[in-house]
Short mmCIF file of C-alpha atoms and ligand atoms in Angstrom, two decimals:
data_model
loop_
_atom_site.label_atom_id
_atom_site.label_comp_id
_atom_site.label_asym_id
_atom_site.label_seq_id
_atom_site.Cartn_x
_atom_site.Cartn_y
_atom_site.Cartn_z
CA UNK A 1 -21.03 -8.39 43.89
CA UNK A 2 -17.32 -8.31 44.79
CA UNK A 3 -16.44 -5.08 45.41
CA UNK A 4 -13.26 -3.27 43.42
CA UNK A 5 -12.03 -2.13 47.35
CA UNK A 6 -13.92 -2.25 50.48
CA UNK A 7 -13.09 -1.18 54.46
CA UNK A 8 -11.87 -3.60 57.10
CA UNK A 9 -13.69 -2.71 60.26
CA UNK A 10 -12.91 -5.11 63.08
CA UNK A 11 -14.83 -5.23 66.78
CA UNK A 12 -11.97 -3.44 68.46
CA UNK A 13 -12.55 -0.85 65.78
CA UNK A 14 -15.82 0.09 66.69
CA UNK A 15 -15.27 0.14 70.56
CA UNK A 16 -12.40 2.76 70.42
CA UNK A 17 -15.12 4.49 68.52
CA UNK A 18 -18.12 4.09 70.91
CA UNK A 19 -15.42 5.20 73.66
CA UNK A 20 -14.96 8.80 72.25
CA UNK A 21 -18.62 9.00 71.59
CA UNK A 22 -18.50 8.67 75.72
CA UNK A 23 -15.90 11.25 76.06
CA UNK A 24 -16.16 14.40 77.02
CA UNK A 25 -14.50 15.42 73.18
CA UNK A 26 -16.21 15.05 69.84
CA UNK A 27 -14.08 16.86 67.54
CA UNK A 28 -10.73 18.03 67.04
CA UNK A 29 -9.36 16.69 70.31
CA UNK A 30 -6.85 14.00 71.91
CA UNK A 31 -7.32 11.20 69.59
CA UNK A 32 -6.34 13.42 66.62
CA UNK A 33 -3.28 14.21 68.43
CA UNK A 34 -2.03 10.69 69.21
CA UNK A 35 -3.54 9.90 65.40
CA UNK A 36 -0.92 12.58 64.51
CA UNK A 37 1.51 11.38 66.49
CA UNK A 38 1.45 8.00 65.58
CA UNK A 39 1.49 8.75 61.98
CA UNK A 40 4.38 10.77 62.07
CA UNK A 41 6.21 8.00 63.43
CA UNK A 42 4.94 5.35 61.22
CA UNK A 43 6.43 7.27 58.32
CA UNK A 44 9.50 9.27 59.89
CA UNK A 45 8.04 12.49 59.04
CA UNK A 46 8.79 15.75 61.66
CA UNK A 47 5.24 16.76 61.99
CA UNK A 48 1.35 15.11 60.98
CA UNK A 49 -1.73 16.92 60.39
CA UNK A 50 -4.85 15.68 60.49
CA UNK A 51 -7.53 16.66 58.08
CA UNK A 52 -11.39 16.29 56.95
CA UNK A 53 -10.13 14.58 53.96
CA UNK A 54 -7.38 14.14 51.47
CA UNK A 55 -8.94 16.71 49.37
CA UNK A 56 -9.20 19.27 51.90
CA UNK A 57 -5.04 18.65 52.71
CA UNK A 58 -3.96 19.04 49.15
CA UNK A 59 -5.92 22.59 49.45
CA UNK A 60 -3.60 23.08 52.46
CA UNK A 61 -0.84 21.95 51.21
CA UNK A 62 -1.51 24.12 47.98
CA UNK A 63 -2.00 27.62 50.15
CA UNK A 64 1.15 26.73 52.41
CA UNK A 65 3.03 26.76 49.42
CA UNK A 66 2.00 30.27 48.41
CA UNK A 67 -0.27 28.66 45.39
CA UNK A 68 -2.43 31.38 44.01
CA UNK A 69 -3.73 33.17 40.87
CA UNK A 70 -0.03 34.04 39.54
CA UNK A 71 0.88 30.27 39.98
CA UNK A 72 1.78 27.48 38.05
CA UNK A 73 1.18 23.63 39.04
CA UNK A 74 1.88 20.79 37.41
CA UNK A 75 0.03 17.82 37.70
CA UNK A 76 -0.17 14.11 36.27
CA UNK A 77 -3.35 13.36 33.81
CA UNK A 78 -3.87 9.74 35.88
CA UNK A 79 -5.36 10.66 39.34
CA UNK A 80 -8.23 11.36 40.58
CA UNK A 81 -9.40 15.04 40.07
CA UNK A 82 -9.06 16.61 43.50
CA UNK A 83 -4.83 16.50 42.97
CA UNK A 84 -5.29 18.88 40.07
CA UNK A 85 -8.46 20.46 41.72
CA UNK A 86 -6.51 21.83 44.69
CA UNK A 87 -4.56 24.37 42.99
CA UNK A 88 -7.96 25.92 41.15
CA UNK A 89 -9.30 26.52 44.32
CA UNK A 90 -6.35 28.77 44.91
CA UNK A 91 -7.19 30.23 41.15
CA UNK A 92 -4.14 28.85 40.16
CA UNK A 93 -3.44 27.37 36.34
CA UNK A 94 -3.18 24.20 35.68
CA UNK A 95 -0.98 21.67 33.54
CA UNK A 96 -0.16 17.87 33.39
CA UNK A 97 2.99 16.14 32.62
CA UNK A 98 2.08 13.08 30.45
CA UNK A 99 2.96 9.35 32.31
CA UNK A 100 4.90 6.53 32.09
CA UNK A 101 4.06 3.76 30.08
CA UNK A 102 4.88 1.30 32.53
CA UNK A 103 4.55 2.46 36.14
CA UNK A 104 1.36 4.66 35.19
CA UNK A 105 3.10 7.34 37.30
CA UNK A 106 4.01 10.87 36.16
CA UNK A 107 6.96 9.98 33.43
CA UNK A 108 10.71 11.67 34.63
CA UNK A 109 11.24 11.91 31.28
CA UNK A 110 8.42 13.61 29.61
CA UNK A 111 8.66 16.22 32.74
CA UNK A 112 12.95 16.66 32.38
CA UNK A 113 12.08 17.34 28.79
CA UNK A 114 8.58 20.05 29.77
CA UNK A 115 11.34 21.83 32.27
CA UNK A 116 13.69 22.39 29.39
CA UNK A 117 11.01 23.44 27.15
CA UNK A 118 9.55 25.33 30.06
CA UNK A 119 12.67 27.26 31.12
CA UNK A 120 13.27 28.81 27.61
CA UNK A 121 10.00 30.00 27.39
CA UNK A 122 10.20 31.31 31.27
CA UNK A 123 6.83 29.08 32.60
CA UNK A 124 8.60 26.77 34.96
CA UNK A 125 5.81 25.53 37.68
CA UNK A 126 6.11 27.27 41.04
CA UNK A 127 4.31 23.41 42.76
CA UNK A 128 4.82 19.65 41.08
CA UNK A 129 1.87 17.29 42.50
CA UNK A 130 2.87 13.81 41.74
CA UNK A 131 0.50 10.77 42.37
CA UNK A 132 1.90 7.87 44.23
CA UNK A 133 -0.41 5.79 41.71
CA UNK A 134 -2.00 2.58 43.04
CA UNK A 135 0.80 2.75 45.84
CA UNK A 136 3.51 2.30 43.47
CA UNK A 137 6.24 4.89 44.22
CA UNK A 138 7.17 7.93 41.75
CA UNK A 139 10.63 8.25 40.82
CA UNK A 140 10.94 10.80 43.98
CA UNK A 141 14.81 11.31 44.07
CA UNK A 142 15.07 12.05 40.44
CA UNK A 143 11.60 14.34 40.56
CA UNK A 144 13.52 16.07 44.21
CA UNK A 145 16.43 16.52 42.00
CA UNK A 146 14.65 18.01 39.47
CA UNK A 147 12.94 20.38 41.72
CA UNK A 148 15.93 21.95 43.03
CA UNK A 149 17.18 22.50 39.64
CA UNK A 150 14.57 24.12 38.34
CA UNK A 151 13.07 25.67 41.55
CA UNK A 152 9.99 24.14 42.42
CA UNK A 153 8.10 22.43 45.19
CA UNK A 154 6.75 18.95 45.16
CA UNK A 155 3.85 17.50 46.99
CA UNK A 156 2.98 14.09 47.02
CA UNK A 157 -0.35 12.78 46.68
CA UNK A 158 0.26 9.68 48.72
CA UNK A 159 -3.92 8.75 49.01
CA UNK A 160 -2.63 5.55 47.55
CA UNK A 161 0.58 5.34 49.43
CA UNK A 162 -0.19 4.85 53.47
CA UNK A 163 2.85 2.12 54.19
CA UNK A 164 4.57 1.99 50.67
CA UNK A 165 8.72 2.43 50.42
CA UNK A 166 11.14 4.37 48.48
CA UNK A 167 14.01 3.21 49.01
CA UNK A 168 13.42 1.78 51.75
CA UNK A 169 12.09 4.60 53.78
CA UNK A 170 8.16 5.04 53.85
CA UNK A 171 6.17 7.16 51.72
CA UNK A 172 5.54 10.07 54.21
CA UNK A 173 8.95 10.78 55.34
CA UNK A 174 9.09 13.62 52.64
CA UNK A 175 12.91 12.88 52.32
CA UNK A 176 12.25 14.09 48.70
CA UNK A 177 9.45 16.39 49.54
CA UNK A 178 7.86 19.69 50.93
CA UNK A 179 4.41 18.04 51.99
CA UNK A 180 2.66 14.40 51.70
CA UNK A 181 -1.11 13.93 51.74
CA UNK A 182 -2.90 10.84 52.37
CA UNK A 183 -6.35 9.45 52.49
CA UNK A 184 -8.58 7.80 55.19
CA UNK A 185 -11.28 7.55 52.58
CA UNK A 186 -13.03 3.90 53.00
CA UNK A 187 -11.59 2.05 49.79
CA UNK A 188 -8.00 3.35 50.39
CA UNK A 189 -5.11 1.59 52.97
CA UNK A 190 -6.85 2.40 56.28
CA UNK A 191 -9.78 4.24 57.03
CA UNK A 192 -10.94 6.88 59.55
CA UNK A 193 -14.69 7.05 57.48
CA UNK A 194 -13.76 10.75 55.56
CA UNK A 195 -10.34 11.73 56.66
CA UNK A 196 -6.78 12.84 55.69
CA UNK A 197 -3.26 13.09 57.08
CA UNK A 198 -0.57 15.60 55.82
CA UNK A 199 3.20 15.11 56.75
CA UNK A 200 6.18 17.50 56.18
CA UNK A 201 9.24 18.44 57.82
CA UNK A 202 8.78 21.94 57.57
CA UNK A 203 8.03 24.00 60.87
CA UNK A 204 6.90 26.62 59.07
CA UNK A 205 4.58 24.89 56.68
CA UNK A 206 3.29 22.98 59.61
CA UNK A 207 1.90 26.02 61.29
CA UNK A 208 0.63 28.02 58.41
CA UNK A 209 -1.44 24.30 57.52
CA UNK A 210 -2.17 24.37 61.38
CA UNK A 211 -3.33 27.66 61.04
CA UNK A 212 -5.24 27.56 57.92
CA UNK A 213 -6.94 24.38 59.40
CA UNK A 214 -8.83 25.92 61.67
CA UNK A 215 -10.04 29.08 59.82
CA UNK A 216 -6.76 31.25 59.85
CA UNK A 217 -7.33 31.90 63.95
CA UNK A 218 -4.47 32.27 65.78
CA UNK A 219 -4.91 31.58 69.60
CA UNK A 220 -0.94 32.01 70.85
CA UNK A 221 -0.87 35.71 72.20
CA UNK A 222 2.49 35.56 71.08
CA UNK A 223 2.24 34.98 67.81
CA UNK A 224 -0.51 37.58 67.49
CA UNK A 225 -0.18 41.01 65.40
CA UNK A 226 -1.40 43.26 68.23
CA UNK A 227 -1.88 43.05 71.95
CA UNK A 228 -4.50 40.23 73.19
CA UNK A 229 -7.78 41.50 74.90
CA UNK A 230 -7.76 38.86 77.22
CA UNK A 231 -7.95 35.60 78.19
CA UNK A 232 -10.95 35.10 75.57
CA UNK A 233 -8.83 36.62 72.64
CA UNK A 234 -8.07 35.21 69.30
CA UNK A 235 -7.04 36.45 66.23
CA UNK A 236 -7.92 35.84 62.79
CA UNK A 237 -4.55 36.95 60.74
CA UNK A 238 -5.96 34.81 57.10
CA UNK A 239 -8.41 33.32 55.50
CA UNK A 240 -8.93 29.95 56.43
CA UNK A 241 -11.30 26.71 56.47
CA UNK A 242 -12.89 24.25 59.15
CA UNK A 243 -10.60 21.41 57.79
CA UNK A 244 -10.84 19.94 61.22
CA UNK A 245 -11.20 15.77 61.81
CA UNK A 246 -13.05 14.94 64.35
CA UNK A 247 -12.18 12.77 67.50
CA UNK A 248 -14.92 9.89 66.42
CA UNK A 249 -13.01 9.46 62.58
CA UNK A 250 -9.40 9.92 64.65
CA UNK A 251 -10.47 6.92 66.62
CA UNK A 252 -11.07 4.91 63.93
CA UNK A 253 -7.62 5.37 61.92
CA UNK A 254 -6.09 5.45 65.01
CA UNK A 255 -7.34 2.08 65.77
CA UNK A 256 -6.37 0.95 62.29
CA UNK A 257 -3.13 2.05 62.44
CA UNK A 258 -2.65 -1.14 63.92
CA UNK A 259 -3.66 -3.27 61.26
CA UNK A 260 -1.86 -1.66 59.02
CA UNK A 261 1.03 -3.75 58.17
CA UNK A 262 -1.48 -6.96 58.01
CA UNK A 263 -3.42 -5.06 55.34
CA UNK A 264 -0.45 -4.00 53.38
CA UNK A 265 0.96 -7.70 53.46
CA UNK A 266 -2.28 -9.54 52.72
CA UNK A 267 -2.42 -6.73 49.78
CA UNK A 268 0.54 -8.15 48.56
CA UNK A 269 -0.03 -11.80 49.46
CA UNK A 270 -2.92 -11.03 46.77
CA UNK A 271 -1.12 -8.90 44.26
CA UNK A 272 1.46 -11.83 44.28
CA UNK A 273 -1.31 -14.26 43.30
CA UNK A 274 -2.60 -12.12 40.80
CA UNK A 275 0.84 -11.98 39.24
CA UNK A 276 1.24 -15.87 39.65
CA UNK A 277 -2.03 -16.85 38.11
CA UNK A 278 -2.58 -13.96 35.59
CA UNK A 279 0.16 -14.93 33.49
CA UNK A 280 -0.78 -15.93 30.35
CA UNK A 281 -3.88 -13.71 30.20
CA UNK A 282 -2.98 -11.33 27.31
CA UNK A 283 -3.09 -8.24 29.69
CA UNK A 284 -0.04 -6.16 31.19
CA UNK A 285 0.11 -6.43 34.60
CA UNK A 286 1.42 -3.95 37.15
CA UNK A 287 4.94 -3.51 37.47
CA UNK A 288 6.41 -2.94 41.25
CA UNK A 289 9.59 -0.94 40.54
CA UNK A 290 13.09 -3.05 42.17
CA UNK A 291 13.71 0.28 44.62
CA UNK A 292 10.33 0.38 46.16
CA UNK A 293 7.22 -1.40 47.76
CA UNK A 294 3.96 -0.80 46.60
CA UNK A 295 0.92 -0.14 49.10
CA UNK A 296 -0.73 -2.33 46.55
CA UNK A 297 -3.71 0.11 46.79
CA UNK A 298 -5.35 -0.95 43.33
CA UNK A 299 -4.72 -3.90 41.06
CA UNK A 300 -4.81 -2.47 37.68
CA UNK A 301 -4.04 -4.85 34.35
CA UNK A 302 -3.86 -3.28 31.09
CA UNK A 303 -5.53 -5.04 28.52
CA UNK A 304 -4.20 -5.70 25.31
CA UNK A 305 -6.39 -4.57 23.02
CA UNK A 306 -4.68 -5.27 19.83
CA UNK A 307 -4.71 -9.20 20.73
CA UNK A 308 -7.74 -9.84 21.35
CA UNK A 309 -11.52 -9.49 20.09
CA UNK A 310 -13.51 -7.87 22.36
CA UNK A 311 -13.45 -4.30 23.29
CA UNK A 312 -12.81 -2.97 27.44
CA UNK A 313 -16.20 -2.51 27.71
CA UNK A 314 -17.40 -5.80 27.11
CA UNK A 315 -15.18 -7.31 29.51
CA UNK A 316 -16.04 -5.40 31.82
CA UNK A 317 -19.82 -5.56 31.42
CA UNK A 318 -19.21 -9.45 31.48
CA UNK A 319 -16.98 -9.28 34.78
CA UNK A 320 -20.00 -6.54 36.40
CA UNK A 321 -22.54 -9.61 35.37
CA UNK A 322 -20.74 -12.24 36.83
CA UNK A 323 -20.46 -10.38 40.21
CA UNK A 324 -16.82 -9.23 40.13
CA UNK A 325 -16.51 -5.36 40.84
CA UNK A 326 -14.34 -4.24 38.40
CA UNK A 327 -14.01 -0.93 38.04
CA UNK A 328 -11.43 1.61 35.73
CA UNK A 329 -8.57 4.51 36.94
CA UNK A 330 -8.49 7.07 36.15
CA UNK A 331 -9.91 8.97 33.36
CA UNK A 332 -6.85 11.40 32.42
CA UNK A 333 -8.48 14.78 34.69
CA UNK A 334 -7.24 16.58 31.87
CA UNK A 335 -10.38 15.05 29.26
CA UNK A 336 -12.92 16.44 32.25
CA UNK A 337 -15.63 19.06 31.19
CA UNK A 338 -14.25 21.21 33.54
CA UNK A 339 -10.82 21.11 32.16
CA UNK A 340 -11.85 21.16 28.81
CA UNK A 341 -13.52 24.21 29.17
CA UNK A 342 -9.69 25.78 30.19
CA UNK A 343 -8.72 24.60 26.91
CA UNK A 344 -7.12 21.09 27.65
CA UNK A 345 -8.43 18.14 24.91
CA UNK A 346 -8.13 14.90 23.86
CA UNK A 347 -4.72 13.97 22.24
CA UNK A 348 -3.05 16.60 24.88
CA UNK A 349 -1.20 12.98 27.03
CA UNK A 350 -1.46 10.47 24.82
CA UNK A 351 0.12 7.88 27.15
CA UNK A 352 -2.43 9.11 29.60
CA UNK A 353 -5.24 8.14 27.52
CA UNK A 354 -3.39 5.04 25.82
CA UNK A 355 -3.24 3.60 29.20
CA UNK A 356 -6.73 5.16 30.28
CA UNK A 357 -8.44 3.26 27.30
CA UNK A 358 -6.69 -0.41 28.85
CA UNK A 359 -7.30 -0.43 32.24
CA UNK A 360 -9.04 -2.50 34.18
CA UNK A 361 -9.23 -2.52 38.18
CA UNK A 362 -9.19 -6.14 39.78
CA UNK A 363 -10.69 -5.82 43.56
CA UNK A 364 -7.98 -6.28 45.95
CA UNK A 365 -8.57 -5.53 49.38
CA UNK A 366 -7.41 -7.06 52.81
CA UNK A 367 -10.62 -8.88 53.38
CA UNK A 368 -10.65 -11.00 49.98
CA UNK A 369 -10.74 -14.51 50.49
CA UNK A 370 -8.27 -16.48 48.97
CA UNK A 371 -11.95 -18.44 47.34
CA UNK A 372 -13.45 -15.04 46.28
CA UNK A 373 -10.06 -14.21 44.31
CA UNK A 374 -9.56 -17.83 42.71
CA UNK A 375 -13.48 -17.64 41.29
CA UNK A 376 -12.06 -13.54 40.27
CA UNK A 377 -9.12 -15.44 38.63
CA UNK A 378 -11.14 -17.73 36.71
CA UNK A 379 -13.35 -15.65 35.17
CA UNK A 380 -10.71 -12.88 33.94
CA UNK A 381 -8.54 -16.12 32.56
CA UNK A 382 -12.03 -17.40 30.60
CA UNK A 383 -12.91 -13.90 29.65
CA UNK A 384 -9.89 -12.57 28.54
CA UNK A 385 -8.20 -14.12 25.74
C1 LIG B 401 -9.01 9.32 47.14
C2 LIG B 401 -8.07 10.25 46.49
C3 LIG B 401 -8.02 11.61 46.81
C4 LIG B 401 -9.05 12.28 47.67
O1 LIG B 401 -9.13 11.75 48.93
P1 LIG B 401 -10.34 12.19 49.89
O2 LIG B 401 -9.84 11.78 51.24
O3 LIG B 401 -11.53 11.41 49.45
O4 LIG B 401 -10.52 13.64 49.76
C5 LIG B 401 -7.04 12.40 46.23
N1 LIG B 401 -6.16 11.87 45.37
C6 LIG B 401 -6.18 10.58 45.02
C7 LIG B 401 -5.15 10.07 44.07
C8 LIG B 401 -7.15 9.74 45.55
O5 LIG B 401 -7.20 8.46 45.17
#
């Protein structure tokens, strides 16, 4: 089976691995830092902060922001749960902003027009989370804009986004921004195994995410609320988490860090095939906006339903049997038992679940032979039509 996304570990890989397993440091230690600090430079941002996982830096990035019970987030229906999940673990509520029909993204639009609405009834969001979907860019100067008019903060769930451009500045840079998240997870740009990185230009979001990283203990006497005991002393001033990464995962997206730009241009090399060849197959294929560079994360066609015969399912069941791994993203979070049960339903983002009902992921990933994605190209072209 050809998988929808799969890891690129090379040789040198797994030596800078074996090398910290050697080392006198295991976890948190000097490969995160040089992780950290090459991220920050690879996307311009002030400060990087490593993490277990994406999941575990939207939490942080969520808390830094002051998200709690009293707060309101906003979040688009087409991501993967843990952006809207973040905020409920700070008890705050929840709502989504339907998308855009073309860019799958969170829709300016339909979120200018929720502010308005928003603002007379005095429920503007205190946080925005906007998914970078499939590496394509949101419309992040228009959203920033936004957010200083009506007085919110904006994260970016950028798990799709390691190495994609705004305006030609990298995703990361949070020019438009309080706080970016990514994701080391295996099928995403590069991998560290589990893993996350969080960038902002805030000092003082920094720390507090510093702080809350490693259980709310603060270990700088002169930072701390009373005198120090000693030597030994630390203080714990909040509640925190062990979000630490550990030195073996650091090693690993360190050493990918290199790659990085070959992935992200063999992604593209592939998209740009897929775009090619795809062209008279009565799907909608993925749009890269004119200002920006997609990561080219996922490849994901929307198939036209209304043209055709068979239903989604069947192709896809006939693409599973004939070994391609296609897969679908996302379900709109918002049609989830859990959020159904705080009151969301079906019909709430239609374009959300227009677009949900069409998809279809193609596998696209770095090591995908240019042989494996012609006999992918064949099939989709003699299955769809
Ligand atoms: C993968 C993913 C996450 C979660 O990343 P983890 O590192 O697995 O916690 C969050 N948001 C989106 C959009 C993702 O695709």
């Amino acid at each position: 089976m050809i998988p929808y996304a799969r890891h690129d570990v090379s040789e040198e890989d797994i030596e800078t691995v074996v090398k910290v397993l050697r080392s006198d440091w295991l976890t948190q230690g000097p490969v995160v830092e040089r992780f950290e600090s090459a991220f920050s430079d690879y996307c311009g941002a002030k400060y990087a902060l490593a993490v277990v996982n994406a999941s575990a830096g939207l939490h942080l990035a969520c808390r830094a922001l002051g998200v709690n019970k009293n707060s309101l987030v906003w979040v688009s229906p087409n991501t993967f749960v843990a952006s809207a999940n973040c905020a409920r673990y700070c008890g705050s509520e929840v709502d989504f902003v339907d998308i855009d029909a073309q860019t799958y993204n969170i829709s300016v639009d339909e979120l200018e027009k929720r502010l308005c609405e928003a603002k007379r009834t005095g429920q503007t969001p205190d946080v925005l989370i906007v998914t970078h979907f499939a590496g394509q860019p949101c419309d992040l100067e228009q959203i920033y804009q936004l957010s200083k008019e009506y007085g919110f903060s904006v994260i970016e769930d950028a798990a799709h986004a390691v190495g994609a451009e705004y305006r030609g500045k990298k995703i990361g840079g949070c020019q438009h921004s309080d706080i970016c998240v990514f994701s080391f997870h295996p099928v995403k740009i590069i991998t560290s195994g589990e893993g996350g990185m969080i960038t902002t230009n805030r000092e003082d979001l920094y720390q507090r995410m510093a702080d809350l990283r490693v259980h709310g203990v603060v270990r700088d006497s002169a930072r701390m609320e009373c005198n120090s005991d000693g030597p030994w002393y630390y203080q714990q001033q909040e509640l925190g988490y062990n979000y630490r990464l550990s030195d073996i995962h650091a090693a690993l997206g360190l050493s990918q860090m290199k790659r990085v730009d070959a992935f992200l241009s063999r992604r593209r090399e592939l998209a740009n095939r897929y775009k090619d060849q795809l062209s008279n197959v009565p799907i909608q294929l993925p749009l890269e906006q004119t200002d920006s560079k997609s990561s080219w994360h996922l490849y994901v066609v929307r198939i036209q339903l209304e043209n055709i015969a068979q239903t989604r399912k069947e192709i896809f069941e006939t693409l599973k049997s004939a070994g391609i791994g296609v897969n679908v993203h996302y379900i709109p979070v918002h049609v989830q038992p859990y959020y159904r049960a705080l009151g969301f339903q079906p019909g709430d983002f239609p374009e959300a679940e227009k677009y949900y009902n069409e998809a279809l992921t193609l596998p696209l990933f770095p090591a995908l032979t240019d042989s494996k994605q012609e006999f992918i190209i064949d099939h989709v072209r003699e299955i769809i039509k």
